[in-house]
Tab-separated table of C-alpha atoms in Angstrom:
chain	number	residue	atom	x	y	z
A	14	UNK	CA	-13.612	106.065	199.641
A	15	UNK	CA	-15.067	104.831	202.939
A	16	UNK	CA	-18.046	106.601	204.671
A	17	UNK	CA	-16.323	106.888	208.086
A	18	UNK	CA	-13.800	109.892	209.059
A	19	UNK	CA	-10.390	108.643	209.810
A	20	UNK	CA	-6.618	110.158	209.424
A	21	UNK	CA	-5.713	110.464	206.089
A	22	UNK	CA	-2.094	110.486	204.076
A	23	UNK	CA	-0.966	112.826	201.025
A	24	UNK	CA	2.282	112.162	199.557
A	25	UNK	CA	4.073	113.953	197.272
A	26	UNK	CA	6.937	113.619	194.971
A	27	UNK	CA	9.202	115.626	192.657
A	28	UNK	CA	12.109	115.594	190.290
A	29	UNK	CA	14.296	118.519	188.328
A	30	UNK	CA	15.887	115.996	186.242
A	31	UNK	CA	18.510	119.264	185.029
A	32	UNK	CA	19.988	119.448	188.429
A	33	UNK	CA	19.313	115.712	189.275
A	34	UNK	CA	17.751	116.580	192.625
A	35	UNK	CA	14.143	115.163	193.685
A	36	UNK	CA	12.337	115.554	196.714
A	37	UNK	CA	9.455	113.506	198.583
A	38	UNK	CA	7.010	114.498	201.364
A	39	UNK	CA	3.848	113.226	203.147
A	40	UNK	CA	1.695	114.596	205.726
A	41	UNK	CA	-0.877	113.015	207.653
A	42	UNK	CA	-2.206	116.179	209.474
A	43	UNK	CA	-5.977	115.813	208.287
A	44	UNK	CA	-8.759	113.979	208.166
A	45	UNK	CA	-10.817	112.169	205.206
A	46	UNK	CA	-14.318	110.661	204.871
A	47	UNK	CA	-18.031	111.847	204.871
A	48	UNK	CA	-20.198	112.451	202.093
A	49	UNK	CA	-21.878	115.760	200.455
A	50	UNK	CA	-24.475	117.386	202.431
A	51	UNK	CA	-26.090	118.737	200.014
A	52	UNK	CA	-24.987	117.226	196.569
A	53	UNK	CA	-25.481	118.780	193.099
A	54	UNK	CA	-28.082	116.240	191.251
A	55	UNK	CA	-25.965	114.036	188.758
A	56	UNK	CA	-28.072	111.567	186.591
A	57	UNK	CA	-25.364	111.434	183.166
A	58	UNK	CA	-23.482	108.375	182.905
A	59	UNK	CA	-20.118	108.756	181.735
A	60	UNK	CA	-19.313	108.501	178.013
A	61	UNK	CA	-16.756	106.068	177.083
A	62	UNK	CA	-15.047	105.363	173.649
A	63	UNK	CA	-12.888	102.061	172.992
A	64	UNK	CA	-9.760	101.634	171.016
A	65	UNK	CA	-6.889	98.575	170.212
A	66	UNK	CA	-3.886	99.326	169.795
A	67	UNK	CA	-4.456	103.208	169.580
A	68	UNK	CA	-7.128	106.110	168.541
A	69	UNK	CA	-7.193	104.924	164.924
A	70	UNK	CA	-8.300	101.195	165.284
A	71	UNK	CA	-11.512	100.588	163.399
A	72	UNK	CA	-13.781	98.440	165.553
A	73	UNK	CA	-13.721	94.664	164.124
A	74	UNK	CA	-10.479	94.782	163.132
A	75	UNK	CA	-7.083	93.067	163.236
A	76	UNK	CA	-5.033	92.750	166.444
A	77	UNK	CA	-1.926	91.130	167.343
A	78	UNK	CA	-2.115	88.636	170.657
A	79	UNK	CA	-0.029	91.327	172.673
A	80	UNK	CA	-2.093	94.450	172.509
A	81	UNK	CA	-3.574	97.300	174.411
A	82	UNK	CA	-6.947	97.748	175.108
A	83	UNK	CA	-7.665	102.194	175.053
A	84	UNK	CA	-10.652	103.592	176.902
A	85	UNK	CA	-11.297	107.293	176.963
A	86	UNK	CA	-13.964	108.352	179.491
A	87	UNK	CA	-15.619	111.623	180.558
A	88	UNK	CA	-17.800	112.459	183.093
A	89	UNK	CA	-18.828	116.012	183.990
A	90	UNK	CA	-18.896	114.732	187.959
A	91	UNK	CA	-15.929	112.397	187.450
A	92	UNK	CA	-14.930	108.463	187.278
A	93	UNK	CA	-14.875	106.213	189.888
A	94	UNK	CA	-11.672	104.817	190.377
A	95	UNK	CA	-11.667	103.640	194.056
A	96	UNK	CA	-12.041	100.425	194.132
A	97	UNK	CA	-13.877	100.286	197.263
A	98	UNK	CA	-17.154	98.010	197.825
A	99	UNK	CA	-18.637	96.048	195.500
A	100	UNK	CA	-19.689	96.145	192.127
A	101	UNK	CA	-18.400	99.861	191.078
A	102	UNK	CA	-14.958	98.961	190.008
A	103	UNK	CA	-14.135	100.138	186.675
A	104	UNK	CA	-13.589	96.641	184.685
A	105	UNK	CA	-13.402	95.326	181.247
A	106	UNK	CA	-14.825	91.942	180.399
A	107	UNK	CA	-13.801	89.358	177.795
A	108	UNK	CA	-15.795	87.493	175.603
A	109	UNK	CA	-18.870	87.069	178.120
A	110	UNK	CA	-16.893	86.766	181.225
A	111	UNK	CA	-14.056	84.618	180.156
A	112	UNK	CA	-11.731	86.825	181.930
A	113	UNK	CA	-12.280	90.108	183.896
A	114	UNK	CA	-9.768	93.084	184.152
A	115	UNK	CA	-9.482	95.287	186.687
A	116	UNK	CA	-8.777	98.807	185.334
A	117	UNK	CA	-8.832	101.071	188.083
A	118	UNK	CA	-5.158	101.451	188.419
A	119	UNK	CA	-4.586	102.006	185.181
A	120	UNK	CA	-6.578	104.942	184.452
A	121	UNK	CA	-5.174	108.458	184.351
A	122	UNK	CA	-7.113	111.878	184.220
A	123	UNK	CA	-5.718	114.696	182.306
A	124	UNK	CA	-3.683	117.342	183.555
A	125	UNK	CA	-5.716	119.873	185.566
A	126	UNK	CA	-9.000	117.905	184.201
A	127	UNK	CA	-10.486	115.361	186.585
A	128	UNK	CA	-13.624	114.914	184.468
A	129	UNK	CA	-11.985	113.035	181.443
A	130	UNK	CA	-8.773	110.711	181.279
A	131	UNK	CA	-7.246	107.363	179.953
A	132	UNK	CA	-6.900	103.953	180.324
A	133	UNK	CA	-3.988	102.149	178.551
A	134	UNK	CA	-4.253	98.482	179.730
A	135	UNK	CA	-1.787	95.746	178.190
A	136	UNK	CA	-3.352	92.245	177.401
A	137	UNK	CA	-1.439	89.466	176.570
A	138	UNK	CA	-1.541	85.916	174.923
A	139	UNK	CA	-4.990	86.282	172.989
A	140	UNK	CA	-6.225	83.385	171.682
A	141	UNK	CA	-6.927	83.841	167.917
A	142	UNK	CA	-10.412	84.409	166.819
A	143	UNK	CA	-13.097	86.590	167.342
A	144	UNK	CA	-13.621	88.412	170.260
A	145	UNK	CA	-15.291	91.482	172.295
A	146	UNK	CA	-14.206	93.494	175.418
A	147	UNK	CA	-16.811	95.246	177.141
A	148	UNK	CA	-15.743	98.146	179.414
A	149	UNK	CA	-17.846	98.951	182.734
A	150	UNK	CA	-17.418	102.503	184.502
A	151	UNK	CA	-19.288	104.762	186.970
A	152	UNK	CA	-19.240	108.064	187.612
A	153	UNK	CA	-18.414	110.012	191.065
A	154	UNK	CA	-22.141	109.713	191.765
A	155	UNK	CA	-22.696	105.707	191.124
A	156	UNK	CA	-24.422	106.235	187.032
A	157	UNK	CA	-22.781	103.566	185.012
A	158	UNK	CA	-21.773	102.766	181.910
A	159	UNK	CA	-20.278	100.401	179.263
A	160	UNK	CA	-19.408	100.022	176.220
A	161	UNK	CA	-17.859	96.834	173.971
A	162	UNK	CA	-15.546	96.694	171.350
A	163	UNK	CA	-14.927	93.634	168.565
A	164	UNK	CA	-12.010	92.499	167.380
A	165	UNK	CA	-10.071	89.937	165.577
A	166	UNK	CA	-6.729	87.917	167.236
A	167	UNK	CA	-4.383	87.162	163.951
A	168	UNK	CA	-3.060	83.697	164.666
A	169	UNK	CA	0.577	84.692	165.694
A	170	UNK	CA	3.208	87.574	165.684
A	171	UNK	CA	3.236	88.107	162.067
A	172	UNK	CA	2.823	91.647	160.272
A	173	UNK	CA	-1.068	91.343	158.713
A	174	UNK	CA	-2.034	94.591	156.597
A	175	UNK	CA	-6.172	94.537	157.368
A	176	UNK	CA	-6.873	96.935	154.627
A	177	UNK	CA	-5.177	99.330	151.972
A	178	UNK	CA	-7.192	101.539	150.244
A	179	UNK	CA	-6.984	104.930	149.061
A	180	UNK	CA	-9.796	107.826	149.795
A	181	UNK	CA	-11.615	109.141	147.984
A	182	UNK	CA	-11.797	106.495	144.929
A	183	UNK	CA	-12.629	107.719	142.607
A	184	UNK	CA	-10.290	110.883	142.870
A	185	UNK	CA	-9.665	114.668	141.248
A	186	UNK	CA	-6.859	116.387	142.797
A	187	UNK	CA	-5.648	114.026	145.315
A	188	UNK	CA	-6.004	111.428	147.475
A	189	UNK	CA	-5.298	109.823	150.618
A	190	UNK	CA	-3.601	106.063	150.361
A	191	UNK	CA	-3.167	104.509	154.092
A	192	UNK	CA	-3.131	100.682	155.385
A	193	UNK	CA	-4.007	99.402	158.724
A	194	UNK	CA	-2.390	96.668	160.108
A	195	UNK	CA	-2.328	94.289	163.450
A	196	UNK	CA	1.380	95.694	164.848
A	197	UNK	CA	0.496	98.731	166.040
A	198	UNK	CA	3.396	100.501	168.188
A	199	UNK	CA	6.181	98.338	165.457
A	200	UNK	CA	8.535	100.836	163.726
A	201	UNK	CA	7.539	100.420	160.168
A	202	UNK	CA	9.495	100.010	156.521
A	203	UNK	CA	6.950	100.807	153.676
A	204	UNK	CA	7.290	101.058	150.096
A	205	UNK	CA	4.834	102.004	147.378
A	206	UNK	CA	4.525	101.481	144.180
A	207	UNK	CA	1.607	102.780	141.572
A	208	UNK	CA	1.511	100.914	138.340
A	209	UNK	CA	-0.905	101.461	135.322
A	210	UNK	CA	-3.288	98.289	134.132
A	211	UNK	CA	-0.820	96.786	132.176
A	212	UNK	CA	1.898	96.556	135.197
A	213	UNK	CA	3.960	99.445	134.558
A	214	UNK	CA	5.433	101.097	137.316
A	215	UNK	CA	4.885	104.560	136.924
A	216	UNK	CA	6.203	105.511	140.639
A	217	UNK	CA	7.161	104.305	144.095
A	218	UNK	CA	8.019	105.718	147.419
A	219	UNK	CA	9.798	104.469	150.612
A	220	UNK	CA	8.384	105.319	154.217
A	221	UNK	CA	9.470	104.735	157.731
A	222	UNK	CA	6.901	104.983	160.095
A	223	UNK	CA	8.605	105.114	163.863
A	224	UNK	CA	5.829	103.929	166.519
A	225	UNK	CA	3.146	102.871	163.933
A	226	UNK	CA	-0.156	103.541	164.639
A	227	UNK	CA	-2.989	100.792	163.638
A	228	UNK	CA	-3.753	102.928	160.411
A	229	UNK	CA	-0.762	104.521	158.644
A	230	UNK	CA	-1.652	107.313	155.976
A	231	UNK	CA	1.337	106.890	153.641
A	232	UNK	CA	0.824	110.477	151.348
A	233	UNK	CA	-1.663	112.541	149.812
A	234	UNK	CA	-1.356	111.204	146.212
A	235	UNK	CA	-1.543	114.268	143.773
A	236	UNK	CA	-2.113	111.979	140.376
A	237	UNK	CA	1.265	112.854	139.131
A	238	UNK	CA	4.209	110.487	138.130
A	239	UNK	CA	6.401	113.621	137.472
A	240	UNK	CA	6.837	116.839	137.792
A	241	UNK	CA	3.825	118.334	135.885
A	242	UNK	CA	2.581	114.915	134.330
A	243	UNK	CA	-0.655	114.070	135.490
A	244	UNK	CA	-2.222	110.685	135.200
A	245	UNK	CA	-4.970	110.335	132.492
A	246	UNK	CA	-8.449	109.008	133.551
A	247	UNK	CA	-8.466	105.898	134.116
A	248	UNK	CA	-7.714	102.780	136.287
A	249	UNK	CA	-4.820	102.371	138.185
A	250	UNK	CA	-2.975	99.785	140.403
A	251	UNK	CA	-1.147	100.536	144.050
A	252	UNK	CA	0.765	97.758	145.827
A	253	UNK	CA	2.314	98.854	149.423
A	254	UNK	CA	4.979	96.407	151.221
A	255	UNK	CA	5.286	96.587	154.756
A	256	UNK	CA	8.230	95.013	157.076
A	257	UNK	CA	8.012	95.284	160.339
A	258	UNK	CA	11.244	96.385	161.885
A	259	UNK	CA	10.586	94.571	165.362
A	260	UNK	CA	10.572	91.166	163.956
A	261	UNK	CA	10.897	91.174	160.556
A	262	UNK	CA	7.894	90.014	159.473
A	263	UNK	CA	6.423	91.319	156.014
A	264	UNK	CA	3.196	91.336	153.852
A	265	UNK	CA	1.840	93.307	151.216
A	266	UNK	CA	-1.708	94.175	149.624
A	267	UNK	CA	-2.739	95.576	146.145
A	268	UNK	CA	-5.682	98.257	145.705
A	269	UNK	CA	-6.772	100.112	142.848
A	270	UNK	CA	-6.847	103.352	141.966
A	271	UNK	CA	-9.247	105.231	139.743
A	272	UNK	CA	-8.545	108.393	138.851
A	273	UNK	CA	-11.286	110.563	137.213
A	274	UNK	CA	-9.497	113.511	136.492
């Protein structure tokens, strides 16, 4: 905010969508401006932690060339969101200044916690290729920050699965099989199918994954092909399908399996 005491404005809005009422009100009847007399010392910079897509993307991986960049930050004094002068606006930068982002409006604290909040910010028409966003921030108190995140434009709209891979390999008991992939957000259709080493199919399942997130765990794979029948040690083959159901695009990756039973 600005140093000098003027008239400020608070408005306020509100909806009870049962009755279909709302309301709105501002008031003007106070002043704003000033600084601290006698601040508490703040020397932290805030901490902040970068996503695509969502909370699950893996730094270097795949994207799609409509995405969201995802910043978390925290800061026990607060983040700067104002806007006002120059050189504290809360930014992200591409690839070494190629284009610059201004962030501020997009960020949202959490309910009844100013210290820590989002920022969902949509970017659009990525180039494929490599490429980093770096995320500057200050605190309430002028300490910045930044961090940078890598990742990797797929050339086009297409579903991509990154990985698929099952953990832990080797397994006793159970274990985890999941995928990532560069539609994050698509409703999903996945299938899976474990075969042994000769190509037998041995089992498959059908998922649908509504709002996909960049890594999809499919199941907790118990080692069984029926009821009761576990797999003998060995090596193993899994092949997951995936069609995106907001354009149709598919693709498909094979891992292996090993169990050690």
């Amino acid at each position: 905010m600005a140093y000098e005491i003027a008239p400020g404005k608070l408005s306020v809005y509100a909806a009870d969508s049962a009755q279909s009422l709302d309301a709105a009100g501002t008031t003007s009847n106070f002043k704003i401006g000033g600084s601290e007399k006698n601040p508490a010392s703040d020397n932290a910079s805030p901490t902040i932690a970068l996503y695509m897509g969502d909370t699950t993307f893996i730094n270097g991986g795949i994207v799609s060339p409509n995405t969201t960049l995802v910043a978390r930050l925290q800061d026990a004094s607060g983040i700067n969101v104002s806007g006002y002068g120059i050189g504290n606006t809360l930014v992200a930068v591409l690839d070494n200044d190629s284009e610059v982002y201004i962030l501020s409006d997009y960020y949202e604290a959490d309910a009844d916690d100013f210290t820590k909040g989002w920022v969902n910010f949509p970017l659009t028409g990525l180039s494929p290729g490599k490429h980093t966003i770096t995320v500057k921030a200050w605190d309430t108190y002028n300490n910045p920050a930044q961090a940078t995140i890598n990742f990797i434009v797929t050339d086009g709209n297409d579903l991509k699965i990154e990985t698929f891979a099952n953990y832990p390999n080797p397994f006793q008991g159970e274990t985890t099989l999941y995928f990532t992939h560069n539609r994050p957000g698509d409703d999903l259709e996945a299938e899976l199918f474990i075969y042994s080493i000769t190509g037998q199919q041995l089992k498959n399942y059908t998922f649908t994954i509504t709002e996909s997130p960049y890594r999809v765990d499919l199941l907790k794979f118990d080692g069984t092909t029926d009821p009761g029948k576990k797999l003998v040690l060995g090596l193993y083959l899994a092949r997951v399908a995936v069609r995106s159901l907001t354009n149709g695009s598919k693709n498909e990756r094979l891992t292996k399996l090993i169990v050690a039973n």
